[in-house]
Amino acid sequence: MTKATAERSGFASIVSHPAWRFIVPLAIMTIALGVLRNLSAEIDPAELSAAINRYSPGALALSAGAMLFSYLALALYDPVILKGMATPQMPRWVPVLTGVSSMAVSNMLGFSWLTGGAIRYRIYAAFGVDIAAVARLIATSWIAFALGLLTLIGALFAFYPGGLSEFVALPPPVETALGLLILSGVAGVYVWTWPGGRELRLGRLSTPLPKATRGLTLMGIALLDLVATALTLYVLMPADLAGNFVYFFVIFIGALGLGFVSNAPGGLGVFEAAIVAAVGGTGRPDLLAALLAYRVIYTLLPFTVAALGLGIAWALANRATAGAAAQAVRRAMRPIVPVLAAVVALLSGSALLLSGDLPTTAVRMDTLRDVLPLALVETSHLMSSVAGVLLLIVARGLYRRMRRAWLIAVGLLLAGLLGSLLRGIEYEAMIVLGLALLVLGSFRDAFHRVGLGSALRLNPRWMATVVLLFAGVTWIGFFAYRNVAYSQDLWWQFAWSADAPRFLRATLVVAVVLAAVSLNSLISRAATRLPPQEIPQAVRRLVAESTSADAGMALTGDKRFLLAPDESAVLAYADTGRSLIAKGDPIGCRAAGKALIWDLRDQADRMGRTCAFYAVQTDYLPAYLDLGLHVVKIGEIARVPLEGFSLDGAKRKDWRHAKSRAARDGYVFEVIPAGAAGPHMATLRQVSDAWLALKSGSEKSFAMGAFDADFLSHFDIAVLRHAQTGRIASFANLLRTADRSEMGIDLMRYDPATTPAAMDGLFAEMMLLARDEGHAWFNLGAAPLAGLESRRLAPAWNRVGGFIYTHGARFYQFEGLRAFKQKFDPVWSPNYLASPGQLSAARVLYEVSLLISGGLRGLRRR
């Protein structure tokens, strides 16, 4: 590796580190809040309140009308796109509900690609739409948005020259020419797609483009959406700052983009700072009032209506348990519920923190002074603020459908209601919390996971969201008390009118709570992994009675077990912290095994884990499909038919010569019975260590055995031993089946310092032994990624797997392993992975690799 390459690699590893997902958004948010603080330095809170009260009902209605028009356009995206795609049938209202609800949530929470895309995928997947179709839908909507934006900008350049003079210093003729060029490019796209859909390629990425007629419809929808969204704020802006709409529109789009990059929920703080800075609104309370009203009208109001409407619809649908309509409603809404509940918790927590940061109304405090002691009011203030930050934290548990998180959230909302009453009769916050309780109460049965993970732990993304939200709300508090001179005495002032001291104390307590939770989340695991368990006697019995040689992998000692109540079947699995992954099909009774597959799926769902089944065959494929899992081929298994097997003929000459060479070198074949290998264990370990040193490898687990005395004691061990010295050249543990349907091997190791025939000679002897004992097949094991079609029209997973199989020799000898087994002229059968989807398959296989290799360090070694 050259120095330049090393430097680029080092830089890439730094910028891709997960910490940057937290640091970059926090830095942008900090800068934005600092800018916003400087730009609003001369604004008095009383002037801001007066500016809000000066809005006429007509202006607010006009802004709300523009908002409704925007959401109406958003509701049309999905129905139009899906009409041109071959997707399963669904009620016509489902795409409309999906489009509106996904945008209402993403506009409130931010991360539009993540939140809106996740909601779309979950809803459509419930109606049988695959993830590739959902990805095409999202890509098509973004392309339509981009073409609409380009069309609007091109039209402004071409037909309104000089309108962008504040940003683009170009002569009007040049501006007109540039506009016509942009419009010509957009028109060219539609001419190109007029005969039918085309495929757009950007490097390795590709997405189909809709037919021109549908594309023009989508572009019109995008134009309506963009203009209506900008008008929602434009009609609220001070006339002298808004300027012409063209000038304002460019500022608005830029502020939206910066807010998106910031990762702050809905771009909170960043969007406002960009608008204030761009229009030169420093010290203007009417501008901040416009931004606040825009937030309420365009984000808070639609989300509130959507949350209440969906909550009522969910409650009614769950009462009407009969009927196809109710079932369709539940199926469509179930994916939305956790995201919606998480946003409700975020809003409720923010409302509690905000109400605690702002001054209380003197009249309400006078009422409390007559009936409550001051100490209770002070305590209620702290209690409400702590409940607010805990609601921000527990929102992640709601997103994961944790029952414990739902119970905690309900308790915190009740505590917040009581605190809001006692600390100042804050009925505004009480209304918000009451509505949140109504929504969460309606969704009660959707939170059923009872996993071992804590509801008060955060991953880095949620940690960044909570910290940014807390920072934005705290800035508002400092803005409200900007005219209060700071002194250390403020911390110890306890009085009915001491709002600023209460704000300082509450902010400190909340910061301590947030820091403690964040620190605990960073130093502890996000989820408790279930450890391996001792192998029950029933599992040993079922493995001995099994008709599959691979059943022996249940005895490696690194798995957990689901046993049927009557102990007639068992399913072996491991917990990665994110997934419960079964190794192979169930062992034992078929009917009981199918029930165990569902039991593992239910357990994973309760724990908030992914459920997957690795290296499964065809016997249980219908059961995996019934679970809604996606089955992908991950390789092939080689089995040699033993009927009439011999070492005669040209194809078997290598094995025949190896057997003869081992005999000439003085080595004989023998089988050490199960449980009798104790006296030979030290010699076997020497062979194993020599083999590991030769391969520069490490012991594996999960899908294959390691050199472990307890594991090897379950099996007969075939060895090539020197007749005079007793030195062992090679060994393998034999996996037999009860019905003699097949024999297989797992641990096959040899000492290269003994005889060149150590491995091939042992193979030849074992296959002859299996034939003589009456086994029908000899199982040579799997060849990973073998047999995957990599043609142009093959699924993406097959093409990626085929590419790795062909070009991945640097990491694993895929082709070499298959070529070795092919010398035995075997029959190849497919090996499958059943997982939630093609995107999940890659992650599950990565987790399986970690289980096999014992972690990242083992994975890096060949």
PDB file of C-alpha atoms in Angstrom, residues 351-519:
ATOM      1  CA  ALA A 351     -43.490  20.611  25.764  1.00  0.00           C
ATOM      2  CA  LEU A 352     -42.646  19.829  29.389  1.00  0.00           C
ATOM      3  CA  LEU A 353     -39.119  21.184  29.050  1.00  0.00           C
ATOM      4  CA  LEU A 354     -40.322  24.268  27.209  1.00  0.00           C
ATOM      5  CA  SER A 355     -43.048  25.090  29.711  1.00  0.00           C
ATOM      6  CA  GLY A 356     -40.476  24.745  32.484  1.00  0.00           C
ATOM      7  CA  ASP A 357     -38.089  27.119  30.696  1.00  0.00           C
ATOM      8  CA  LEU A 358     -40.601  29.932  30.148  1.00  0.00           C
ATOM      9  CA  PRO A 359     -41.855  32.390  32.783  1.00  0.00           C
ATOM     10  CA  THR A 360     -45.078  31.482  34.570  1.00  0.00           C
ATOM     11  CA  THR A 361     -48.202  33.662  34.481  1.00  0.00           C
ATOM     12  CA  ALA A 362     -48.410  35.891  37.553  1.00  0.00           C
ATOM     13  CA  VAL A 363     -52.176  35.429  37.956  1.00  0.00           C
ATOM     14  CA  ARG A 364     -51.852  31.631  38.009  1.00  0.00           C
ATOM     15  CA  MET A 365     -49.018  31.763  40.518  1.00  0.00           C
ATOM     16  CA  ASP A 366     -51.096  34.002  42.760  1.00  0.00           C
ATOM     17  CA  THR A 367     -53.826  31.351  42.703  1.00  0.00           C
ATOM     18  CA  LEU A 368     -51.354  28.635  43.710  1.00  0.00           C
ATOM     19  CA  ARG A 369     -49.868  30.811  46.455  1.00  0.00           C
ATOM     20  CA  ASP A 370     -53.147  30.673  48.334  1.00  0.00           C
ATOM     21  CA  VAL A 371     -53.400  26.856  48.366  1.00  0.00           C
ATOM     22  CA  LEU A 372     -49.911  25.310  47.979  1.00  0.00           C
ATOM     23  CA  PRO A 373     -46.598  25.644  49.799  1.00  0.00           C
ATOM     24  CA  LEU A 374     -43.686  27.053  47.795  1.00  0.00           C
ATOM     25  CA  ALA A 375     -41.617  23.892  48.330  1.00  0.00           C
ATOM     26  CA  LEU A 376     -44.220  21.798  46.488  1.00  0.00           C
ATOM     27  CA  VAL A 377     -44.212  24.176  43.532  1.00  0.00           C
ATOM     28  CA  GLU A 378     -40.408  24.111  43.348  1.00  0.00           C
ATOM     29  CA  THR A 379     -40.379  20.300  43.533  1.00  0.00           C
ATOM     30  CA  SER A 380     -43.087  20.042  40.865  1.00  0.00           C
ATOM     31  CA  HIS A 381     -41.012  22.218  38.552  1.00  0.00           C
ATOM     32  CA  LEU A 382     -38.037  19.888  38.835  1.00  0.00           C
ATOM     33  CA  MET A 383     -40.233  16.787  38.562  1.00  0.00           C
ATOM     34  CA  SER A 384     -41.864  18.025  35.360  1.00  0.00           C
ATOM     35  CA  SER A 385     -38.538  18.892  33.733  1.00  0.00           C
ATOM     36  CA  VAL A 386     -37.040  15.505  34.603  1.00  0.00           C
ATOM     37  CA  ALA A 387     -40.182  13.806  33.258  1.00  0.00           C
ATOM     38  CA  GLY A 388     -39.727  15.813  30.053  1.00  0.00           C
ATOM     39  CA  VAL A 389     -36.156  14.686  29.395  1.00  0.00           C
ATOM     40  CA  LEU A 390     -37.023  11.084  30.288  1.00  0.00           C
ATOM     41  CA  LEU A 391     -39.811  11.183  27.711  1.00  0.00           C
ATOM     42  CA  LEU A 392     -37.249  12.220  25.114  1.00  0.00           C
ATOM     43  CA  ILE A 393     -35.132   9.232  26.126  1.00  0.00           C
ATOM     44  CA  VAL A 394     -37.909   6.645  26.349  1.00  0.00           C
ATOM     45  CA  ALA A 395     -39.099   7.572  22.838  1.00  0.00           C
ATOM     46  CA  ARG A 396     -36.573   5.122  21.416  1.00  0.00           C
ATOM     47  CA  GLY A 397     -38.140   2.304  23.412  1.00  0.00           C
ATOM     48  CA  LEU A 398     -41.537   3.218  21.970  1.00  0.00           C
ATOM     49  CA  TYR A 399     -40.032   3.121  18.494  1.00  0.00           C
ATOM     50  CA  ARG A 400     -38.908  -0.438  19.270  1.00  0.00           C
ATOM     51  CA  ARG A 401     -42.431  -1.391  20.487  1.00  0.00           C
ATOM     52  CA  MET A 402     -41.221  -2.134  24.013  1.00  0.00           C
ATOM     53  CA  ARG A 403     -44.018  -2.743  26.486  1.00  0.00           C
ATOM     54  CA  ARG A 404     -41.834  -1.442  29.281  1.00  0.00           C
ATOM     55  CA  ALA A 405     -41.251   1.814  27.390  1.00  0.00           C
ATOM     56  CA  TRP A 406     -45.009   2.275  26.945  1.00  0.00           C
ATOM     57  CA  LEU A 407     -45.627   1.833  30.672  1.00  0.00           C
ATOM     58  CA  ILE A 408     -42.829   4.263  31.552  1.00  0.00           C
ATOM     59  CA  ALA A 409     -44.087   6.811  29.003  1.00  0.00           C
ATOM     60  CA  VAL A 410     -47.624   6.676  30.409  1.00  0.00           C
ATOM     61  CA  GLY A 411     -46.256   7.128  33.930  1.00  0.00           C
ATOM     62  CA  LEU A 412     -44.128  10.073  32.850  1.00  0.00           C
ATOM     63  CA  LEU A 413     -47.088  11.724  31.097  1.00  0.00           C
ATOM     64  CA  LEU A 414     -49.182  11.381  34.247  1.00  0.00           C
ATOM     65  CA  ALA A 415     -46.326  12.823  36.301  1.00  0.00           C
ATOM     66  CA  GLY A 416     -45.973  15.655  33.808  1.00  0.00           C
ATOM     67  CA  LEU A 417     -49.705  16.397  33.999  1.00  0.00           C
ATOM     68  CA  LEU A 418     -49.542  16.631  37.781  1.00  0.00           C
ATOM     69  CA  GLY A 419     -46.358  18.694  37.686  1.00  0.00           C
ATOM     70  CA  SER A 420     -47.781  21.116  35.099  1.00  0.00           C
ATOM     71  CA  LEU A 421     -50.794  21.667  37.331  1.00  0.00           C
ATOM     72  CA  LEU A 422     -48.791  22.205  40.509  1.00  0.00           C
ATOM     73  CA  ARG A 423     -46.039  24.380  39.113  1.00  0.00           C
ATOM     74  CA  GLY A 424     -48.260  27.023  37.525  1.00  0.00           C
ATOM     75  CA  ILE A 425     -51.587  25.652  36.229  1.00  0.00           C
ATOM     76  CA  GLU A 426     -49.990  25.364  32.788  1.00  0.00           C
ATOM     77  CA  TYR A 427     -53.096  24.219  30.939  1.00  0.00           C
ATOM     78  CA  GLU A 428     -51.366  24.578  27.546  1.00  0.00           C
ATOM     79  CA  ALA A 429     -48.867  21.862  28.457  1.00  0.00           C
ATOM     80  CA  MET A 430     -51.629  19.851  30.132  1.00  0.00           C
ATOM     81  CA  ILE A 431     -53.645  19.818  26.886  1.00  0.00           C
ATOM     82  CA  VAL A 432     -50.611  18.554  24.951  1.00  0.00           C
ATOM     83  CA  LEU A 433     -49.927  15.849  27.549  1.00  0.00           C
ATOM     84  CA  GLY A 434     -53.597  14.853  27.684  1.00  0.00           C
ATOM     85  CA  LEU A 435     -53.709  14.397  23.917  1.00  0.00           C
ATOM     86  CA  ALA A 436     -50.469  12.385  24.103  1.00  0.00           C
ATOM     87  CA  LEU A 437     -52.019  10.125  26.749  1.00  0.00           C
ATOM     88  CA  LEU A 438     -55.059   9.642  24.525  1.00  0.00           C
ATOM     89  CA  VAL A 439     -52.906   8.639  21.559  1.00  0.00           C
ATOM     90  CA  LEU A 440     -50.631   6.300  23.524  1.00  0.00           C
ATOM     91  CA  GLY A 441     -53.624   4.781  25.294  1.00  0.00           C
ATOM     92  CA  SER A 442     -55.230   4.000  21.950  1.00  0.00           C
ATOM     93  CA  PHE A 443     -52.055   2.248  20.780  1.00  0.00           C
ATOM     94  CA  ARG A 444     -51.628   0.192  23.948  1.00  0.00           C
ATOM     95  CA  ASP A 445     -51.853  -3.256  22.363  1.00  0.00           C
ATOM     96  CA  ALA A 446     -49.219  -2.387  19.743  1.00  0.00           C
ATOM     97  CA  PHE A 447     -46.464  -2.428  22.401  1.00  0.00           C
ATOM     98  CA  HIS A 448     -45.890  -6.078  23.173  1.00  0.00           C
ATOM     99  CA  ARG A 449     -42.151  -6.599  23.210  1.00  0.00           C
ATOM    100  CA  VAL A 450     -40.831  -7.549  26.639  1.00  0.00           C
ATOM    101  CA  GLY A 451     -37.148  -7.735  25.803  1.00  0.00           C
ATOM    102  CA  LEU A 452     -34.250  -7.618  28.205  1.00  0.00           C
ATOM    103  CA  GLY A 453     -32.961  -4.309  26.857  1.00  0.00           C
ATOM    104  CA  SER A 454     -33.456  -1.167  28.888  1.00  0.00           C
ATOM    105  CA  ALA A 455     -36.007   1.394  27.739  1.00  0.00           C
ATOM    106  CA  LEU A 456     -33.688   4.158  28.992  1.00  0.00           C
ATOM    107  CA  ARG A 457     -30.680   3.369  26.814  1.00  0.00           C
ATOM    108  CA  LEU A 458     -29.849   5.276  23.650  1.00  0.00           C
ATOM    109  CA  ASN A 459     -27.917   4.495  20.528  1.00  0.00           C
ATOM    110  CA  PRO A 460     -25.745   7.288  19.044  1.00  0.00           C
ATOM    111  CA  ARG A 461     -28.411   8.474  16.592  1.00  0.00           C
ATOM    112  CA  TRP A 462     -31.086   8.849  19.261  1.00  0.00           C
ATOM    113  CA  MET A 463     -28.551  10.337  21.634  1.00  0.00           C
ATOM    114  CA  ALA A 464     -27.766  13.026  19.068  1.00  0.00           C
ATOM    115  CA  THR A 465     -31.476  13.689  18.544  1.00  0.00           C
ATOM    116  CA  VAL A 466     -32.160  14.066  22.282  1.00  0.00           C
ATOM    117  CA  VAL A 467     -29.114  16.260  22.887  1.00  0.00           C
ATOM    118  CA  LEU A 468     -29.963  18.531  19.952  1.00  0.00           C
ATOM    119  CA  LEU A 469     -33.585  18.805  21.059  1.00  0.00           C
ATOM    120  CA  PHE A 470     -32.544  19.622  24.616  1.00  0.00           C
ATOM    121  CA  ALA A 471     -30.063  22.214  23.329  1.00  0.00           C
ATOM    122  CA  GLY A 472     -32.739  23.925  21.226  1.00  0.00           C
ATOM    123  CA  VAL A 473     -35.292  24.045  24.050  1.00  0.00           C
ATOM    124  CA  THR A 474     -32.670  25.292  26.532  1.00  0.00           C
ATOM    125  CA  TRP A 475     -31.707  28.093  24.135  1.00  0.00           C
ATOM    126  CA  ILE A 476     -35.316  29.256  24.224  1.00  0.00           C
ATOM    127  CA  GLY A 477     -35.099  29.417  28.023  1.00  0.00           C
ATOM    128  CA  PHE A 478     -31.956  31.533  27.941  1.00  0.00           C
ATOM    129  CA  PHE A 479     -33.626  33.753  25.358  1.00  0.00           C
ATOM    130  CA  ALA A 480     -36.636  34.221  27.650  1.00  0.00           C
ATOM    131  CA  TYR A 481     -34.441  35.320  30.585  1.00  0.00           C
ATOM    132  CA  ARG A 482     -31.888  37.272  28.593  1.00  0.00           C
ATOM    133  CA  ASN A 483     -32.655  40.461  30.526  1.00  0.00           C
ATOM    134  CA  VAL A 484     -32.014  38.839  33.915  1.00  0.00           C
ATOM    135  CA  ALA A 485     -28.506  39.647  35.123  1.00  0.00           C
ATOM    136  CA  TYR A 486     -26.698  36.459  36.068  1.00  0.00           C
ATOM    137  CA  SER A 487     -25.268  36.020  39.541  1.00  0.00           C
ATOM    138  CA  GLN A 488     -24.462  33.023  41.697  1.00  0.00           C
ATOM    139  CA  ASP A 489     -27.242  34.061  44.067  1.00  0.00           C
ATOM    140  CA  LEU A 490     -29.806  33.106  41.421  1.00  0.00           C
ATOM    141  CA  TRP A 491     -29.183  29.419  42.112  1.00  0.00           C
ATOM    142  CA  TRP A 492     -30.388  29.825  45.730  1.00  0.00           C
ATOM    143  CA  GLN A 493     -33.371  32.096  45.226  1.00  0.00           C
ATOM    144  CA  PHE A 494     -36.665  30.421  46.146  1.00  0.00           C
ATOM    145  CA  ALA A 495     -39.630  32.729  45.643  1.00  0.00           C
ATOM    146  CA  TRP A 496     -43.017  32.700  43.905  1.00  0.00           C
ATOM    147  CA  SER A 497     -41.714  35.066  41.206  1.00  0.00           C
ATOM    148  CA  ALA A 498     -38.258  33.447  40.866  1.00  0.00           C
ATOM    149  CA  ASP A 499     -38.762  31.967  37.387  1.00  0.00           C
ATOM    150  CA  ALA A 500     -35.147  32.420  36.250  1.00  0.00           C
ATOM    151  CA  PRO A 501     -33.675  30.542  39.256  1.00  0.00           C
ATOM    152  CA  ARG A 502     -36.153  27.713  38.711  1.00  0.00           C
ATOM    153  CA  PHE A 503     -35.105  27.546  35.065  1.00  0.00           C
ATOM    154  CA  LEU A 504     -31.408  27.368  35.992  1.00  0.00           C
ATOM    155  CA  ARG A 505     -31.928  24.633  38.584  1.00  0.00           C
ATOM    156  CA  ALA A 506     -34.148  22.585  36.293  1.00  0.00           C
ATOM    157  CA  THR A 507     -31.678  22.904  33.396  1.00  0.00           C
ATOM    158  CA  LEU A 508     -28.844  21.678  35.593  1.00  0.00           C
ATOM    159  CA  VAL A 509     -30.839  18.691  36.871  1.00  0.00           C
ATOM    160  CA  VAL A 510     -32.001  17.773  33.370  1.00  0.00           C
ATOM    161  CA  ALA A 511     -28.442  18.058  32.025  1.00  0.00           C
ATOM    162  CA  VAL A 512     -27.190  15.756  34.782  1.00  0.00           C
ATOM    163  CA  VAL A 513     -29.933  13.197  34.048  1.00  0.00           C
ATOM    164  CA  LEU A 514     -29.225  13.342  30.319  1.00  0.00           C
ATOM    165  CA  ALA A 515     -25.475  13.020  30.865  1.00  0.00           C
ATOM    166  CA  ALA A 516     -25.977  10.030  33.182  1.00  0.00           C
ATOM    167  CA  VAL A 517     -28.229   8.232  30.713  1.00  0.00           C
ATOM    168  CA  SER A 518     -25.888   9.007  27.821  1.00  0.00           C
ATOM    169  CA  LEU A 519     -22.847   7.800  29.734  1.00  0.00           C
TER     170      LEU A 519
END
